[in-house]
Amino acid sequence: MALLDEACVMKEPAWNEAGEIEIEDRIALVTRAGVWLSGIVVVAGALLEMVRSKTPFAVGEGPFVLHAGPAAARETLWNILSDVARSAAHGNPLAIVQAGIILLIATPWVRVALSIWLYIRQRDPRYTAVCVVLLVTMTIGLWFGA
Amino acid sequence: MGFFAELFLFSIFAGVAGALLGIGGGIILLPFLTLVAGVDMHYAAGASIVSVVATSSGASVAYLRDKFVNLRLGLILNISTVAGAVCGTFIAGMVSVRVLYAVLGIVLLWSAILMLRARDPAPAPPPGDSESDQSFSDPWRLHNSYFDTDLKREVHYHVQRFKPAFALLYVIGVISGMLGIGSGAFKVLVMDKLMQLPIKVSTTTSNFMVGLNAAASAGIFFSRGDVHPSIAAPVALGILVGAPLGTKLLRVIPNLLLRRIFFFVLLIGGWQMLARAWNGVAR
């Protein structure tokens, strides 16, 4: 393994410009932060659920406050998000878990939004436009799908 | 509690496989959740979409840092797949679901046969691709390189047939949007077969892409109430443990072996699709 790690350090960024390397590293860094944050929130909620609940992680029938199951089918995405946030703030363990999962789903969005900013800073209009179009397309999908 | 542990442990495996193959892991996780663990179909689909995001984000950290991912190519191609999926969601129901599954199943099985005829894992820069393709690929700086730990050298590659690949991914996006399924396996196939990229570039770039697709459609699953924390939590945590392990495995795995594993996944995926076409399952 040590040999392998050495090999990875030795590779030179020949084909790319120096700035591009930086973009990939920055996106990796922010993605890692998002993954850790969401992971910690999910674990915290799960631990709380194990301590507090008599029947931890029951799937249940719904309707319940977390908007999973048939009861949620008519809700708007915005209502669901704000309800999860409110319940999590009140210390509902499963709501905290759900909030962690929402954070996790947000990480790819952050990836694209961050790319826009990084390409603007590099004065790269082509890839700024690519990322803007991508973000708009994703938002349209979320907006009309949800 | 045993149920939580069961889902967690299997999800570690799904995370390793999903990260290694760039397919997000729905192909592996969904049958396990519904058939083995007996999870409700809706909750299984919700947990599956969470697992795709988790695999993508969990593995992208290492793949971006190691420069396996062709970031620019991934961003551009994602426009095609996301836009296709959005359009597909709108026109869902206009074409028979069984016909679509049959088409996808046949494509996957046929690709499996192509995948078995493995070619040189590090293709030489193209001798003669048409000028129109070059004219797109060059100013957008899509050609790239990565350090292949299997061959122990820097591998330079050219992106070929960009336009047909972009169009094909749109069509695949439409079909997957109509069916509400991911399209990771097809992304890898298009990059590998059509664009002639090295297999590790194809799987890692696909891994980067599937997360954006899944994140865009996750809202649909949330508003349907399909994401249940009791099921999504063990799955997400297992994947977040497994995906980074998968990235370590990708570094050391021989290119040819990766192709062979992908061959089996195509067989499983193709069989699943044909089974759905045959049985007429709604999802």
XYZ file of C-alpha atoms in Angstrom:
429
model
C 0.000 0.000 0.000
C 2.784 2.395 0.863
C 4.243 1.837 -2.582
C 0.893 2.619 -4.135
C 0.490 5.832 -2.196
C 3.934 6.865 -3.344
C 2.956 6.176 -6.938
C -0.054 8.416 -6.559
C 1.984 11.271 -5.213
C 4.477 10.903 -8.043
C 1.968 11.434 -10.844
C 2.381 14.789 -12.490
C -0.597 16.902 -13.552
C 0.640 17.010 -17.128
C -2.531 17.211 -19.170
C -4.364 19.662 -16.976
C -3.662 23.256 -16.246
C -2.691 23.869 -12.655
C -5.963 25.644 -11.904
C -8.070 22.669 -12.901
C -6.369 20.449 -10.355
C -7.334 22.960 -7.759
C -11.022 22.822 -8.756
C -11.199 19.053 -8.358
C -9.457 19.179 -4.992
C -11.750 21.882 -3.713
C -14.898 20.048 -4.765
C -13.519 16.912 -3.101
C -12.859 18.857 0.103
C -16.342 20.367 0.285
C -17.983 17.034 -0.593
C -16.029 15.374 2.225
C -17.193 18.018 4.682
C -20.805 17.489 3.574
C -20.552 13.715 3.873
C -19.054 13.922 7.379
C -21.601 16.472 8.535
C -24.580 14.460 7.287
C -23.076 11.217 8.599
C -22.607 12.679 12.076
C -26.169 14.034 12.137
C -27.600 10.650 11.052
C -25.509 8.785 13.667
C -26.519 11.262 16.391
C -30.205 10.831 15.518
C -29.846 7.046 15.348
C -28.138 6.880 18.770
C -30.850 9.084 20.261
C -33.494 6.822 18.753
C -31.872 3.721 20.299
C -31.759 5.336 23.739
C -35.188 6.925 23.735
C -37.505 4.757 21.708
C -39.077 1.551 23.019
C -39.287 0.234 19.467
C -36.292 1.830 17.745
C -36.511 2.300 13.989
C -40.068 1.044 13.734
C -41.286 1.488 10.201
C -44.772 2.237 11.441
C -47.872 2.907 9.466
C -47.992 6.687 9.262
C -49.393 9.300 9.244
C -46.693 10.765 11.392
C -44.810 13.964 11.595
C -41.871 12.925 9.419
C -43.776 12.681 6.183
C -42.953 9.197 5.142
C -45.648 6.945 3.814
C -48.971 7.581 2.123
C -49.790 10.578 4.314
C -46.946 12.518 2.737
C -48.050 11.929 -0.826
C -50.031 15.136 -1.011
C -47.516 17.334 0.789
C -45.285 19.830 -0.950
C -41.553 19.426 -0.676
C -41.249 22.739 1.129
C -43.713 21.664 3.867
C -41.880 18.398 4.318
C -38.502 20.109 4.691
C -39.757 22.692 7.166
C -41.592 20.046 9.216
C -38.479 17.886 9.411
C -36.443 20.917 10.483
C -39.012 21.827 13.167
C -39.262 18.290 14.565
C -35.483 17.913 14.547
C -35.156 21.163 16.488
C -37.556 19.705 19.071
C -35.314 16.681 19.438
C -37.369 14.061 17.600
C -34.682 11.386 16.923
C -36.059 10.179 13.585
C -36.458 13.766 12.420
C -32.774 14.331 13.180
C -31.962 11.230 11.129
C -34.136 12.538 8.296
C -32.413 15.934 8.483
C -29.048 14.174 8.095
C -30.328 12.377 5.013
C -31.543 15.675 3.546
C -28.063 17.126 4.167
C -26.579 14.152 2.338
C -28.870 14.681 -0.656
C -27.799 18.327 -0.686
C -24.107 17.470 -1.228
C -24.346 17.031 -5.033
C -26.175 20.381 -5.268
C -23.362 22.016 -3.360
C -20.891 20.346 -5.747
C -22.482 22.024 -8.784
C -23.016 25.399 -7.099
C -19.401 25.415 -5.944
C -18.221 24.541 -9.469
C -20.003 27.631 -10.811
C -18.124 29.804 -8.356
C -14.769 28.131 -9.033
C -15.116 28.417 -12.822
C -16.129 32.082 -12.523
C -12.994 32.662 -10.495
C -10.931 30.975 -13.190
C -12.579 33.204 -15.818
C -13.781 30.152 -17.695
C -17.079 31.266 -19.310
C -17.708 27.918 -21.041
C -17.697 25.810 -17.927
C -19.389 28.496 -15.868
C -22.231 28.261 -18.394
C -22.189 24.443 -18.319
C -22.543 24.419 -14.528
C -25.266 27.097 -14.552
C -27.280 25.148 -17.152
C -26.786 21.978 -15.110
C -27.943 23.627 -11.888
C -30.986 25.146 -13.623
C -31.897 21.757 -15.155
C -31.588 20.052 -11.760
C -33.743 22.743 -10.167
C -36.417 22.389 -12.858
C -36.436 18.652 -12.209
C -36.837 19.197 -8.474
C -39.444 21.932 -8.911
C -41.758 20.119 -11.301
C -41.067 16.625 -10.089
C -41.774 17.338 -6.436
C -32.347 -3.753 15.875
C -31.272 -6.858 14.038
C -33.023 -5.420 11.017
C -31.009 -2.196 11.307
C -27.756 -4.190 11.469
C -28.800 -6.372 8.534
C -29.492 -3.381 6.290
C -26.311 -1.641 7.483
C -24.064 -4.618 6.736
C -25.485 -5.296 3.293
C -25.259 -1.600 2.448
C -21.517 -1.678 3.155
C -21.231 -4.285 0.425
C -23.500 -2.284 -1.894
C -21.345 0.796 -1.241
C -18.142 -1.034 -2.180
C -19.704 -2.421 -5.375
C -21.448 0.831 -6.321
C -18.292 2.907 -5.893
C -16.182 0.399 -7.795
C -18.554 0.094 -10.742
C -19.939 3.651 -10.910
C -23.542 2.430 -10.979
C -24.832 3.943 -7.748
C -25.882 0.598 -6.375
C -29.623 0.580 -7.040
C -29.255 -2.575 -9.140
C -27.791 -4.353 -6.102
C -29.664 -2.714 -3.239
C -33.225 -2.659 -4.578
C -33.616 -6.435 -5.043
C -32.036 -7.039 -1.626
C -34.372 -4.615 0.144
C -37.551 -5.893 -1.498
C -36.832 -9.607 -1.927
C -34.544 -10.461 1.018
C -35.279 -7.839 3.679
C -38.964 -7.600 2.787
C -39.039 -3.799 2.739
C -42.070 -2.099 1.194
C -41.483 -1.298 -2.498
C -41.870 2.476 -2.009
C -39.522 2.673 0.979
C -37.026 0.478 -0.873
C -37.052 2.856 -3.845
C -36.647 5.850 -1.504
C -33.711 4.233 0.320
C -32.248 3.290 -3.047
C -32.178 6.888 -4.279
C -30.513 7.939 -0.997
C -27.966 5.155 -1.490
C -27.077 6.461 -4.950
C -26.356 9.947 -3.583
C -24.389 8.450 -0.686
C -22.291 6.250 -2.991
C -21.577 9.126 -5.350
C -20.602 11.628 -2.672
C -18.763 9.091 -0.531
C -16.623 7.871 -3.423
C -16.235 11.139 -5.352
C -14.003 12.571 -2.615
C -11.245 10.051 -3.381
C -11.897 9.832 -7.127
C -11.697 13.611 -7.598
C -8.554 13.850 -5.491
C -6.880 11.005 -7.398
C -7.957 12.630 -10.718
C -9.732 9.529 -11.995
C -12.858 11.592 -12.712
C -12.986 13.625 -15.909
C -14.754 16.526 -14.200
C -15.453 18.632 -17.300
C -16.842 15.669 -19.224
C -18.981 14.643 -16.250
C -20.474 18.119 -15.881
C -21.369 18.438 -19.576
C -22.792 14.925 -19.919
C -24.845 15.449 -16.771
C -26.829 18.191 -18.513
C -27.925 15.590 -21.042
C -28.885 12.904 -18.516
C -30.639 15.248 -16.070
C -32.578 17.035 -18.836
C -33.534 13.658 -20.293
C -34.719 12.388 -16.912
C -36.813 15.539 -16.358
C -38.485 15.139 -19.774
C -38.971 11.446 -19.104
C -40.798 12.180 -15.857
C -43.229 14.412 -17.769
C -44.041 11.920 -20.512
C -44.142 8.908 -18.172
C -47.051 6.663 -19.073
C -47.029 7.452 -22.782
C -45.113 4.326 -23.706
C -45.699 0.874 -22.246
C -43.464 0.273 -19.231
C -43.022 -3.344 -20.240
C -41.752 -2.377 -23.687
C -39.216 0.033 -22.147
C -37.962 -2.588 -19.698
C -37.664 -5.114 -22.520
C -35.595 -2.667 -24.602
C -33.285 -1.807 -21.691
C -32.928 -5.465 -20.722
C -31.888 -6.466 -24.223
C -29.449 -3.531 -24.425
C -27.821 -4.536 -21.120
C -27.475 -8.203 -22.064
C -26.108 -7.293 -25.479
C -23.633 -4.902 -23.831
C -22.594 -7.684 -21.478
C -21.480 -9.709 -24.475
C -19.559 -6.693 -25.815
C -18.002 -6.174 -22.393
C -16.674 -9.714 -22.362
C -14.624 -9.013 -25.475
C -12.200 -6.932 -23.458
C -9.898 -4.626 -25.321
C -6.622 -3.036 -24.321
C -7.355 -1.300 -21.008
C -5.375 1.757 -22.053
C -6.361 2.692 -25.597
C -3.850 4.621 -27.626
C -4.866 8.129 -28.715
C -7.262 7.734 -31.626
C -5.730 7.191 -35.054
C -8.588 8.552 -37.128
C -11.759 9.885 -35.617
C -13.768 12.299 -37.689
C -12.965 15.997 -37.645
C -16.335 17.104 -36.353
C -15.784 15.146 -33.150
C -12.365 16.637 -32.659
C -13.701 20.133 -33.171
C -15.989 19.716 -30.189
C -13.673 17.844 -27.909
C -10.643 20.096 -28.173
C -11.832 23.620 -27.298
C -13.780 22.169 -24.369
C -10.600 20.519 -23.132
C -12.228 17.139 -22.649
C -9.140 15.048 -23.399
C -7.443 14.186 -20.167
C -5.130 11.833 -18.357
C -4.967 9.864 -15.137
C -2.418 7.799 -13.305
C -3.257 4.133 -13.770
C -2.139 2.234 -10.677
C -2.578 -1.045 -12.554
C -0.310 -0.097 -15.473
C 1.817 2.091 -13.182
C 1.979 4.975 -15.628
C 0.134 8.121 -16.642
C -2.503 7.268 -19.247
C -3.526 9.959 -21.728
C -6.842 9.460 -23.453
C -9.000 11.226 -26.019
C -12.742 11.611 -25.774
C -14.304 10.257 -28.948
C -17.745 10.555 -30.552
C -18.887 13.150 -28.048
C -22.026 14.274 -29.892
C -23.612 10.836 -30.421
C -22.778 9.989 -26.811
C -24.432 13.203 -25.589
C -27.559 12.433 -27.648
C -27.669 8.800 -26.554
C -27.373 9.746 -22.883
C -30.324 12.097 -23.338
C -32.448 9.233 -24.711
C -31.315 6.963 -21.883
C -32.156 9.768 -19.444
C -35.684 10.024 -20.891
C -36.267 6.276 -20.562
C -34.858 6.097 -17.035
C -36.970 9.124 -16.073
C -40.082 7.430 -17.435
C -39.323 4.311 -15.425
C -38.026 6.091 -12.337
C -34.775 4.122 -12.338
C -31.118 5.154 -12.319
C -28.943 4.809 -15.397
C -25.448 4.341 -13.991
C -24.737 1.142 -15.926
C -25.714 2.850 -19.197
C -23.491 5.847 -18.450
C -20.505 3.558 -17.960
C -21.383 1.713 -21.161
C -21.652 4.868 -23.262
C -18.337 6.195 -21.953
C -16.615 2.857 -22.355
C -17.982 1.652 -25.694
C -18.828 4.870 -27.539
C -16.361 7.396 -26.141
C -13.610 4.781 -25.748
C -12.509 5.971 -22.322
C -10.398 3.811 -19.998
C -12.657 1.669 -17.797
C -11.639 3.366 -14.540
C -12.296 6.814 -15.985
C -15.723 5.588 -17.158
C -16.780 4.117 -13.802
C -15.484 6.988 -11.662
C -16.923 9.710 -13.921
C -20.239 7.855 -13.942
C -20.013 7.653 -10.145
C -19.662 11.442 -10.031
C -22.628 11.863 -12.387
C -25.179 9.507 -10.818
C -25.181 11.513 -7.587
C -26.287 14.662 -9.395
C -29.046 12.744 -11.189
C -30.263 11.121 -7.998
C -30.135 14.378 -6.036
C -32.297 16.008 -8.700
C -34.933 13.295 -8.473
C -34.678 12.741 -4.697
C -37.199 15.547 -4.193
C -39.804 13.451 -6.019
C -39.259 10.547 -3.641
C -39.325 12.845 -0.619
C -42.594 14.466 -1.595
C -44.134 11.037 -2.247
C -43.121 10.099 1.296
C -40.937 7.246 0.076
C -37.849 8.165 2.116
C -38.331 6.541 5.520
C -35.617 7.406 8.086
C -35.729 3.943 9.713
C -34.762 2.340 6.405
C -32.745 5.099 4.758
C -30.510 5.610 7.835
C -28.878 2.144 8.009
C -28.582 2.143 4.219
C -26.964 5.593 4.073
C -24.541 4.817 6.919
C -23.568 1.460 5.425
C -22.942 3.048 2.033
C -20.862 5.844 3.570
C -18.649 3.164 5.151
C -18.537 0.988 2.027
C -18.022 3.578 -0.719
C -14.587 4.788 0.499
C -13.518 1.129 0.770
C -14.619 0.700 -2.844
C -12.373 3.578 -3.909
C -9.371 1.861 -2.288
C -10.261 -1.312 -4.142
C -10.513 0.538 -7.471
C -6.940 1.728 -7.116
C -5.525 -1.768 -6.893
C -7.934 -3.794 -9.017
C -6.651 -4.798 -12.491
C -8.563 -3.146 -15.334
C -9.477 -6.478 -16.885
C -10.947 -7.808 -13.627
C -13.043 -4.654 -13.283
C -14.465 -5.329 -16.744
C -15.253 -8.930 -15.806
C -17.116 -7.821 -12.673
C -19.010 -5.245 -14.710
C -19.987 -8.032 -17.117
C -21.775 -9.860 -14.283
C -23.528 -6.704 -13.131
C -24.802 -6.176 -16.689
C -26.113 -9.742 -16.714
C -27.915 -9.209 -13.391
C -29.275 -5.831 -14.491
C -30.419 -7.159 -17.868
C -32.112 -10.126 -16.235
C -33.916 -7.801 -13.767
C -35.186 -5.592 -16.589
C -36.419 -8.534 -18.657
C -38.103 -10.020 -15.571
C -39.946 -6.732 -15.052
C -40.933 -6.650 -18.712
C -42.206 -10.211 -18.416
C -44.071 -9.725 -15.131
C -45.243 -6.180 -15.868
C -44.030 -4.639 -12.594
C -44.900 -0.956 -12.385
C -41.428 0.178 -11.328
